[in-house]
Amino acid sequence: MRSTRPPAPDSAEERAKLMDEEIEVLIIGGSLVGLTTAMLLGQHGVPSLSVERHPGTAIHPRAGHFQLGTTEMLRQCGLEDAVRAASLRTYHPTGGIVAVESLAGRELATYVKELNEGVEGFSPTVRVFVNQDVLEPILRERAVEFGASVRNRTEVVGLEQDDDGVTVTLRDLDGGGERTVRARYVVAADGNRSPTRARLGIGMEGYGELSRSITIYFRADCAPLLRDRNQGVLYVHNPRLRGFFRLDRSGGTGFLVINTVGEDVTRPEAVSVSDDLTEERVGELLQTAIGTPDVPAEVLDVAHWRAESNVATRLSEGRVFLAGDAAHVVPPNGGFGGNAGILDARNLAWKLAAVVKGEAGPALLETYDAERHPLSRLIVEQAYARYATRVVPERGTDDVEPFIDDLTIELGLVMRSRAVVADGGPDDGALHMHPSEVRGRPGTRAPHVVLAGDRSTIDLFGRGFVLLRAPGPAADEWAPPGVEAHVIDAEGFADAYGVSPEGASLVRPDGIVGWRSVGAFDRDELSRALASILALETVST
Ligand SMILES: Cc1cc2nc3c(=O)[nH]c(=O)nc-3n(C[C@H](O)[C@H](O)[C@H](O)COP(=O)(O)OP(=O)(O)OC[C@H]3O[C@@H](n4cnc5c(N)ncnc54)[C@H](O)[C@@H]3O)c2cc1C
């Protein structure tokens, strides 16, 4: 290992010779989204290297509300049971979202009665509350099992790309000096301050900084105050502060997020919670939110962070792709941030894997921005709408988009790109539709249909392309090489996928319908569609 930065070489070829290490995909950031990307690349057979400047995974709970897009992905990676067991150790499985004056005070509103209300029938799995600091080690372990390397206490300090790859300079934070890595592609999952985004000169647009918020981690015996309250998330709304609690199922530990202080939330000071904060003030605020001095609290830690709702102006530059908070940062209201980052990883990992393995043309990678950028904007709008309406309505809600219901956001998003072959049906350009209306339309999540043995069509996805057909002519004779064919002899399949008994649906490795034939089709049509998705040749549709 070299301990100093190598001299600057003149050509890409010379640079490549000087590299300490070569890797197909380098991931900057080893937190929620970096680890998910590493795990999914591994599942697709591509080893990666993730570098993370912290000594380990997250130390704070942060994300806790994981949506169906995430839990279906976890199920496909064999992690559903582990994550649900971890969730049960900390949370009630049926927590809801309510607003209270304080824990001891009156209940003001019910936003979500029960976390999984209305989910049944749409997915083989459920939403879960599990803390990020508990989830990340599970992801990391599976990523390593799938062949990924994760290097902690390592910081990216330089990045240069040319036509053939990316040269990344890494600094060992334990005094081991600097070295370079040559990667074919880089995923920047380096968080909301993303140094990589800055290096690439990619800006952010959206609503800017909404508040300088804090999170107070604490211990206090809040159980008697919870009564029969359903305790997933409790928004606190009173003249002294606004924010939310997340408490573990014992009611003994948890955290309080504070977004505003004081009665008049239109004043700038109201949203500068983290400025000039003293220990005494933290204690006072926490006690106010608990609502009674009879339940004394012990503050364990305080995190300062900015609530923002912004999206990067583009999600890639050459061979470098932004994912997670590096690509979009939202306030926690709605629980969208981490989940959207995981969708980025799902969208990107199979594309990178297919290109790296030579199974797809590099143009496939352009579809990452085409598919994820409009949806990132949508999430930014929806998170902002929830923040503005639930936390600071007095600041004005005129520019707020109407709420899209959670199930639609989770299972009804619509993508358009050259990796989706339209089937000629009507298209009003909408980015979302209720999952009951999706009916297997290309560009949407392939629906859940119950299969024998308590399985789901969702269980067939995640590893490669899958062709689904109703019983009829031998389905595997119809599948081109590299596509796994399944005959689905289950009630409701043709209806859920919007195909006739002679039709078929081609599902991409990320569980999105890439093409379908509503009526009878021939093998050539399917092969052309696959080639188009993989950017191997163009096809007119
Ligand atoms: C209070 C709170 C509650 C939340 N609740 C939810 C929720 O319920 N649901 C939800 O989905 N989301 C939630 N979120 C958002 C969620 O935590 C983030 O969206 C998520 O952490 C983003 O993950 P990430 O991997 O993209 O970025 P991060 O978690 O920020 O990780 C980026 C990593 O990159 C590393 N890094 C940065 N630069 C470098 C470098 N140069 N070299 C090496 N490493 C580098 C950092 O050390 C960091 O570990 C919440 C956030 C907060 C603050």
XYZ file of C-alpha atoms and ligand atoms in Angstrom:
594
model
C 0.000 0.000 0.000
C 1.348 3.432 -0.949
C 1.263 6.005 1.789
C 1.332 9.108 -0.361
C -0.701 10.379 -3.288
C 0.823 9.116 -6.563
C 2.205 11.668 -9.038
C -0.369 12.921 -11.538
C -0.053 10.755 -14.683
C -0.699 12.148 -18.166
C -3.014 9.598 -19.726
C -5.840 7.372 -18.598
C -3.679 4.363 -19.440
C -0.819 5.581 -17.275
C -3.234 6.422 -14.513
C -4.699 2.933 -14.629
C -1.209 1.421 -14.190
C -0.631 3.427 -11.047
C -3.781 2.319 -9.333
C -3.496 0.502 -6.050
C -6.732 -1.313 -6.643
C -9.346 -1.845 -9.324
C -13.000 -2.463 -8.730
C -16.133 -2.537 -10.873
C -18.244 -0.321 -8.609
C -17.083 1.922 -5.793
C -19.739 3.137 -3.373
C -19.049 6.306 -1.408
C -20.869 6.067 1.938
C -21.567 2.958 3.989
C -24.859 3.964 5.574
C -28.441 3.025 4.676
C -28.303 3.586 0.921
C -24.639 2.698 0.348
C -25.096 -0.634 2.117
C -28.335 -1.375 0.245
C -26.608 -0.662 -3.063
C -23.719 -2.954 -2.082
C -26.130 -5.701 -1.066
C -28.164 -5.493 -4.283
C -25.079 -5.360 -6.505
C -23.877 -8.456 -4.667
C -27.207 -10.151 -5.250
C -26.743 -9.467 -8.964
C -23.272 -11.022 -8.811
C -21.178 -7.841 -8.859
C -18.734 -7.270 -6.000
C -18.313 -3.677 -4.889
C -16.257 -1.661 -2.453
C -18.046 0.729 -0.067
C -15.990 3.296 1.764
C -17.285 5.038 4.855
C -15.537 7.597 7.002
C -17.314 6.594 10.208
C -15.986 3.628 12.193
C -19.232 1.657 11.790
C -22.866 1.834 10.802
C -25.330 4.516 12.035
C -25.226 5.348 15.718
C -28.571 7.209 15.758
C -31.977 5.639 15.047
C -33.023 8.277 12.388
C -35.139 6.438 9.805
C -37.651 4.168 11.507
C -40.640 3.891 9.197
C -39.987 1.523 6.310
C -42.463 1.303 3.483
C -43.547 -1.585 1.295
C -41.006 -0.847 -1.454
C -38.286 -1.380 1.135
C -39.811 -4.362 2.906
C -40.467 -6.159 -0.399
C -36.806 -5.634 -1.307
C -35.763 -6.996 2.117
C -37.991 -10.030 1.531
C -36.338 -10.649 -1.857
C -32.937 -10.560 -0.127
C -34.067 -13.089 2.490
C -34.107 -10.509 5.276
C -37.826 -10.129 5.984
C -37.895 -12.366 9.064
C -34.748 -10.867 10.575
C -36.005 -7.311 10.128
C -39.498 -8.046 11.428
C -38.030 -9.757 14.488
C -35.779 -6.737 15.075
C -38.780 -4.446 14.672
C -40.816 -6.372 17.249
C -38.040 -6.056 19.805
C -38.470 -2.275 19.720
C -41.901 -1.354 18.363
C -45.540 -2.322 18.368
C -46.234 -3.813 14.926
C -49.453 -1.814 14.643
C -48.287 1.648 15.714
C -50.079 4.608 14.179
C -49.401 8.325 13.792
C -51.245 10.741 16.067
C -50.829 14.366 17.179
C -50.855 15.318 20.872
C -50.433 18.501 22.888
C -47.816 16.618 24.921
C -47.510 13.003 26.015
C -49.456 13.881 29.152
C -51.829 16.189 27.290
C -54.775 15.927 24.948
C -54.814 13.996 21.673
C -55.351 16.432 18.802
C -55.561 14.371 15.624
C -55.064 10.922 14.154
C -53.036 11.001 10.934
C -52.627 7.244 10.455
C -54.744 4.884 12.553
C -52.564 1.849 12.137
C -49.326 1.455 10.228
C -50.591 -1.356 8.009
C -54.197 -0.360 7.603
C -55.310 -1.030 4.014
C -52.136 -2.878 3.003
C -53.542 -6.398 3.020
C -54.013 -7.848 -0.438
C -51.534 -5.454 -2.047
C -48.307 -6.961 -0.784
C -47.061 -10.219 0.725
C -45.295 -8.202 3.395
C -45.987 -5.256 5.684
C -44.561 -1.860 6.580
C -42.301 -1.918 9.603
C -40.979 0.412 12.222
C -37.314 -0.469 12.700
C -34.554 1.928 13.582
C -31.823 2.716 11.081
C -29.090 1.823 13.589
C -30.640 -1.659 13.880
C -31.314 -2.135 10.145
C -27.895 -1.067 8.862
C -25.872 -3.907 10.476
C -28.364 -6.406 8.988
C -27.857 -4.894 5.521
C -24.118 -4.791 5.965
C -23.900 -8.444 6.954
C -25.937 -9.532 3.939
C -23.933 -7.271 1.615
C -20.702 -8.904 2.794
C -22.249 -12.380 2.431
C -23.103 -11.416 -1.160
C -19.465 -10.510 -1.837
C -19.271 -6.772 -1.066
C -16.350 -5.177 0.772
C -17.040 -2.386 3.244
C -14.115 -0.282 4.423
C -14.676 2.009 7.404
C -12.566 4.955 8.573
C -11.867 5.625 4.917
C -12.700 8.931 3.311
C -12.947 9.848 -0.345
C -10.825 12.957 -0.869
C -10.567 13.095 -4.660
C -12.487 11.926 -7.711
C -11.650 12.272 -11.368
C -13.359 10.584 -14.254
C -12.385 9.937 -17.846
C -13.862 7.935 -20.714
C -12.871 4.574 -19.229
C -13.459 4.906 -15.533
C -13.168 6.899 -12.340
C -10.051 7.423 -10.263
C -10.933 7.892 -6.617
C -8.469 8.944 -3.943
C -9.093 7.406 -0.535
C -7.645 8.583 2.757
C -7.185 6.144 5.603
C -8.408 8.064 8.648
C -6.279 5.981 10.992
C -3.078 7.375 9.558
C -2.556 4.908 6.716
C -2.176 7.702 4.143
C -3.787 8.029 0.746
C -4.234 5.586 -2.095
C -6.173 5.441 -5.323
C -8.826 3.113 -6.594
C -9.871 2.770 -10.180
C -13.577 2.029 -10.577
C -15.674 1.584 -13.689
C -18.586 3.258 -11.946
C -19.145 5.160 -8.716
C -22.301 5.418 -6.632
C -22.273 8.464 -4.361
C -24.418 7.565 -1.348
C -22.601 10.148 0.737
C -25.536 11.888 2.343
C -27.267 15.244 2.145
C -24.054 17.270 2.210
C -22.663 14.961 -0.524
C -19.084 16.057 -1.197
C -19.315 14.108 -4.465
C -22.313 16.113 -5.628
C -20.364 19.284 -4.900
C -17.310 17.922 -6.751
C -19.435 17.204 -9.808
C -20.928 20.706 -9.667
C -24.465 19.388 -9.368
C -26.795 21.810 -7.576
C -29.926 21.306 -5.518
C -33.362 22.788 -6.095
C -36.534 22.805 -4.032
C -37.623 24.448 -0.813
C -34.212 25.101 0.747
C -33.774 24.938 4.498
C -37.054 24.556 6.379
C -35.687 24.492 9.907
C -32.543 23.916 11.925
C -33.953 21.040 13.877
C -32.739 18.873 16.725
C -33.310 15.319 17.840
C -33.110 14.628 21.578
C -32.386 10.999 22.475
C -33.596 10.276 25.987
C -34.676 7.833 28.655
C -37.873 8.436 30.683
C -40.684 6.256 31.942
C -43.355 7.505 29.536
C -45.380 4.265 29.593
C -48.059 5.544 32.018
C -48.585 8.616 29.790
C -49.184 6.557 26.667
C -52.318 4.936 28.072
C -53.876 2.956 25.199
C -52.348 5.288 22.640
C -51.008 3.705 19.537
C -47.427 4.840 19.728
C -45.647 4.636 16.360
C -45.116 8.353 15.913
C -46.599 11.048 18.147
C -46.530 14.557 16.722
C -46.325 17.205 19.439
C -48.078 20.467 18.815
C -48.183 23.082 21.574
C -47.384 26.796 22.038
C -43.780 26.037 23.081
C -42.653 23.564 20.427
C -43.569 21.374 17.474
C -42.007 18.104 16.432
C -42.547 14.406 17.021
C -41.736 11.555 19.380
C -40.803 8.032 18.458
C -40.772 5.789 21.517
C -39.884 2.143 21.874
C -42.628 -0.276 22.879
C -41.749 -0.086 26.578
C -42.266 3.673 26.469
C -38.937 3.983 28.297
C -36.559 5.234 25.603
C -36.923 7.094 22.355
C -36.323 10.393 20.711
C -38.002 13.724 20.274
C -37.520 15.716 17.074
C -38.093 19.450 17.473
C -38.693 21.475 14.300
C -39.981 24.754 15.764
C -40.082 26.584 19.086
C -42.465 29.299 20.279
C -46.034 30.123 19.447
C -45.486 32.224 16.327
C -43.876 29.783 13.928
C -43.714 32.387 11.162
C -40.817 34.122 12.987
C -37.337 33.109 11.734
C -36.197 32.307 15.304
C -38.964 29.721 15.563
C -37.226 27.472 13.027
C -33.693 28.044 14.353
C -34.114 25.477 17.108
C -30.537 24.263 17.111
C -28.945 27.723 17.401
C -27.389 28.618 20.763
C -28.847 25.595 22.416
C -27.863 24.966 26.043
C -28.163 21.721 27.988
C -30.706 23.376 30.246
C -32.851 24.435 27.291
C -32.773 20.898 25.853
C -34.003 19.547 29.189
C -36.776 22.155 29.357
C -37.999 21.464 25.834
C -38.053 17.722 26.400
C -39.938 18.112 29.664
C -42.467 20.405 27.946
C -43.084 17.795 25.255
C -43.511 15.074 27.884
C -45.970 17.428 29.523
C -45.424 16.731 33.223
C -42.548 17.105 35.691
C -43.693 13.834 37.266
C -41.875 11.914 34.534
C -38.276 13.096 34.719
C -36.160 12.474 31.617
C -32.480 11.772 31.129
C -31.028 13.239 27.932
C -28.660 10.765 26.251
C -27.615 12.745 23.188
C -28.665 15.618 20.938
C -28.292 15.626 17.137
C -28.418 18.882 15.184
C -29.666 18.682 11.600
C -31.392 20.713 8.931
C -34.862 19.893 7.695
C -34.723 20.453 3.943
C -36.790 19.453 0.944
C -34.600 19.525 -2.129
C -33.594 17.418 -5.090
C -30.366 17.381 -7.072
C -30.721 19.007 -10.480
C -29.589 15.723 -12.046
C -28.786 12.298 -10.632
C -25.672 11.431 -12.563
C -22.639 12.830 -14.264
C -20.751 10.487 -16.558
C -19.884 7.383 -14.583
C -20.948 8.733 -11.191
C -24.493 8.293 -9.841
C -26.074 10.046 -6.868
C -28.311 7.961 -4.603
C -30.153 8.514 -1.328
C -29.835 11.801 0.530
C -27.089 12.817 -1.896
C -29.808 12.881 -4.570
C -32.771 14.174 -2.575
C -33.199 15.296 0.979
C -36.576 15.617 2.658
C -37.924 16.334 6.138
C -38.746 13.140 8.053
C -42.515 13.780 7.935
C -44.003 10.896 5.996
C -40.908 8.718 6.457
C -39.860 9.064 2.827
C -36.126 9.882 2.847
C -34.521 6.522 3.492
C -37.200 4.654 1.566
C -36.677 6.806 -1.514
C -32.925 6.174 -1.255
C -33.551 2.438 -1.161
C -35.658 2.757 -4.324
C -32.706 4.552 -5.942
C -30.492 1.603 -5.025
C -33.020 -0.913 -6.391
C -33.283 1.008 -9.640
C -29.558 1.476 -10.098
C -28.031 -1.798 -8.885
C -29.385 -4.133 -11.565
C -28.555 -1.624 -14.315
C -24.969 -1.246 -13.159
C -24.678 -5.015 -12.794
C -26.032 -5.652 -16.299
C -23.640 -3.127 -17.852
C -20.619 -4.315 -15.873
C -21.338 -7.935 -16.860
C -21.644 -6.929 -20.509
C -25.303 -7.900 -20.662
C -26.530 -4.361 -21.353
C -25.339 -1.310 -23.222
C -24.096 1.697 -21.199
C -27.145 3.697 -22.359
C -29.192 1.658 -19.878
C -27.556 3.733 -17.142
C -29.107 6.915 -18.546
C -32.488 5.550 -17.547
C -31.570 5.939 -13.859
C -31.991 9.701 -14.038
C -34.927 9.435 -16.447
C -36.812 7.147 -14.070
C -35.768 8.344 -10.626
C -35.496 12.105 -11.081
C -39.205 12.820 -11.654
C -40.092 10.511 -8.766
C -37.518 12.166 -6.494
C -39.200 15.492 -7.217
C -42.539 13.970 -6.350
C -41.212 12.717 -3.004
C -39.721 16.131 -2.248
C -43.153 17.690 -2.860
C -44.975 15.099 -0.770
C -42.588 15.311 2.191
C -42.779 19.103 2.031
C -46.588 18.912 1.951
C -46.602 16.778 5.111
C -44.110 19.055 6.879
C -45.934 22.250 5.910
C -49.380 20.910 6.796
C -48.570 18.966 9.939
C -45.827 21.097 11.467
C -46.085 24.732 10.329
C -49.448 25.363 8.641
C -49.277 29.056 9.686
C -46.296 29.518 7.359
C -48.675 29.019 4.473
C -49.845 25.999 2.568
C -50.750 27.631 -0.765
C -47.752 26.144 -2.568
C -48.374 22.710 -1.101
C -49.260 19.834 -3.425
C -52.294 17.725 -2.456
C -51.342 14.638 -0.432
C -50.928 11.446 -2.426
C -51.890 8.506 -0.211
C -49.040 6.383 1.128
C -50.051 3.171 -0.638
C -49.952 4.961 -3.988
C -46.516 6.401 -3.216
C -45.275 2.958 -2.241
C -46.785 0.763 -4.954
C -48.208 3.011 -7.647
C -45.325 5.084 -9.004
C -44.995 5.232 -12.791
C -41.675 5.397 -14.639
C -41.025 6.175 -18.270
C -37.700 5.633 -20.025
C -36.142 3.495 -22.711
C -35.943 0.693 -20.119
C -39.739 0.555 -20.190
C -41.439 -0.528 -23.402
C -44.836 1.147 -23.547
C -47.675 -1.121 -24.653
C -49.622 1.470 -26.590
C -52.333 1.819 -23.933
C -53.548 5.300 -22.915
C -50.972 7.348 -21.012
C -51.906 10.632 -19.378
C -48.342 11.183 -18.174
C -49.270 10.766 -14.488
C -46.424 9.769 -12.184
C -48.661 7.802 -9.850
C -51.857 5.795 -9.728
C -53.533 3.810 -6.977
C -52.171 0.249 -6.900
C -55.664 -1.105 -7.548
C -55.561 0.692 -10.925
C -51.991 -0.155 -11.924
C -52.824 -3.580 -13.423
C -49.305 -4.418 -14.511
C -48.796 -1.398 -16.691
C -45.188 -1.160 -17.992
C -43.141 1.169 -15.787
C -44.955 0.249 -12.567
C -44.267 -2.280 -9.807
C -45.271 -5.776 -10.863
C -48.299 -6.624 -8.686
C -48.558 -9.110 -5.862
C -50.562 -12.225 -6.686
C -50.824 -15.008 -4.131
C -49.139 -18.233 -5.238
C -49.325 -21.727 -3.755
C -47.458 -22.337 -0.505
C -48.000 -18.854 0.912
C -45.775 -17.356 -1.741
C -46.238 -14.320 -3.942
C -45.271 -13.253 -7.430
C -43.089 -10.691 -5.594
C -40.932 -13.624 -4.432
C -40.003 -14.391 -8.041
C -38.344 -11.005 -8.559
C -35.100 -9.355 -7.502
C -32.497 -11.567 -9.149
C -33.012 -11.355 -12.920
C -35.587 -10.831 -15.657
C -38.755 -12.878 -15.173
C -41.412 -13.720 -17.748
C -44.862 -14.442 -16.367
C -47.604 -16.166 -18.355
C -50.935 -17.754 -17.647
C -51.108 -21.554 -18.166
C -51.090 -22.361 -21.845
C -48.341 -23.006 -24.336
C -45.093 -24.097 -22.649
C -43.938 -20.816 -21.153
C -40.249 -21.636 -20.940
C -40.141 -22.127 -24.661
C -41.001 -18.471 -24.946
C -38.277 -17.104 -22.760
C -35.089 -15.818 -24.360
C -31.775 -16.758 -22.719
C -31.262 -15.038 -19.377
C -34.977 -14.773 -18.664
C -36.610 -17.038 -16.086
C -40.083 -18.095 -17.190
C -42.971 -18.877 -14.860
C -46.455 -20.091 -15.587
C -48.736 -18.452 -13.052
C -51.700 -20.679 -12.374
C -53.248 -18.433 -9.752
C -56.594 -16.749 -9.448
C -56.534 -13.162 -10.524
C -53.156 -13.252 -12.284
C -54.302 -12.171 -15.757
C -56.443 -9.406 -14.283
C -53.743 -8.129 -11.897
C -51.172 -8.035 -14.729
C -53.565 -6.700 -17.361
C -52.891 -9.522 -19.813
C -55.082 -12.052 -21.598
C -54.462 -15.795 -21.140
C -52.249 -15.643 -24.274
C -50.344 -12.575 -23.096
C -47.237 -12.219 -20.932
C -45.444 -9.787 -18.698
C -41.679 -9.231 -18.543
C -40.548 -8.072 -15.118
C -37.176 -6.366 -14.669
C -34.797 -7.390 -11.881
C -36.046 -4.444 -9.786
C -39.602 -5.795 -9.839
C -40.845 -3.239 -12.381
C -42.825 -4.362 -15.433
C -40.558 -3.627 -18.395
C -42.825 -4.870 -21.168
C -46.042 -6.761 -21.614
C -48.109 -8.183 -24.348
C -51.766 -7.953 -23.507
C -52.696 -10.417 -26.242
C -50.789 -13.192 -27.978
C -47.187 -12.384 -28.846
C -44.276 -14.047 -30.547
C -40.817 -14.730 -29.308
C -39.245 -12.138 -31.599
C -41.377 -9.388 -30.108
C -40.261 -10.381 -26.624
C -36.604 -10.562 -27.672
C -36.809 -7.108 -29.241
C -38.374 -5.703 -26.094
C -35.633 -7.197 -23.932
C -32.928 -5.861 -26.226
C -34.515 -2.431 -26.072
C -34.672 -2.437 -22.281
C -31.040 -3.501 -22.114
C -30.047 -0.792 -24.598
C -28.624 -3.412 -26.918
C -30.602 -2.164 -29.894
C -33.561 0.086 -30.483
C -37.046 -1.128 -31.100
C -40.041 0.767 -32.337
C -43.148 0.227 -30.267
C -34.923 12.361 12.764
C -34.955 11.665 11.436
C -35.963 10.720 11.202
C -36.022 10.090 9.968
N -37.003 9.165 9.762
C -37.091 8.523 8.587
C -38.063 7.510 8.379
O -38.865 7.209 9.254
N -38.064 6.874 7.162
C -37.166 7.167 6.204
O -37.215 6.553 5.131
N -36.218 8.111 6.368
C -36.150 8.795 7.535
N -35.163 9.708 7.735
C -34.197 9.978 6.655
C -33.078 8.951 6.611
O -32.410 8.889 7.840
C -32.096 9.334 5.493
O -32.831 9.517 4.311
C -31.048 8.243 5.283
O -30.154 8.174 6.349
C -30.248 8.515 4.012
O -29.293 7.523 3.876
P -28.008 7.748 2.975
O -27.249 6.464 3.054
O -28.403 8.298 1.662
O -27.227 8.941 3.680
P -26.563 9.022 5.115
O -27.292 8.147 6.077
O -26.411 10.449 5.436
O -25.134 8.388 4.900
C -24.135 8.994 4.135
C -22.830 8.396 4.578
O -21.792 8.843 3.721
C -20.625 9.026 4.498
N -19.735 9.932 3.782
C -19.978 11.210 3.402
N -18.935 11.724 2.728
C -18.006 10.744 2.673
C -16.693 10.674 2.121
N -16.136 11.696 1.463
N -16.003 9.530 2.259
C -16.540 8.462 2.912
N -17.778 8.477 3.459
C -18.499 9.606 3.338
C -21.133 9.600 5.806
O -20.215 9.389 6.843
C -22.442 8.840 5.994
O -22.304 7.695 6.795
C -35.079 10.384 8.965
C -34.072 11.325 9.193
C -34.012 11.960 10.415
C -32.932 12.978 10.668
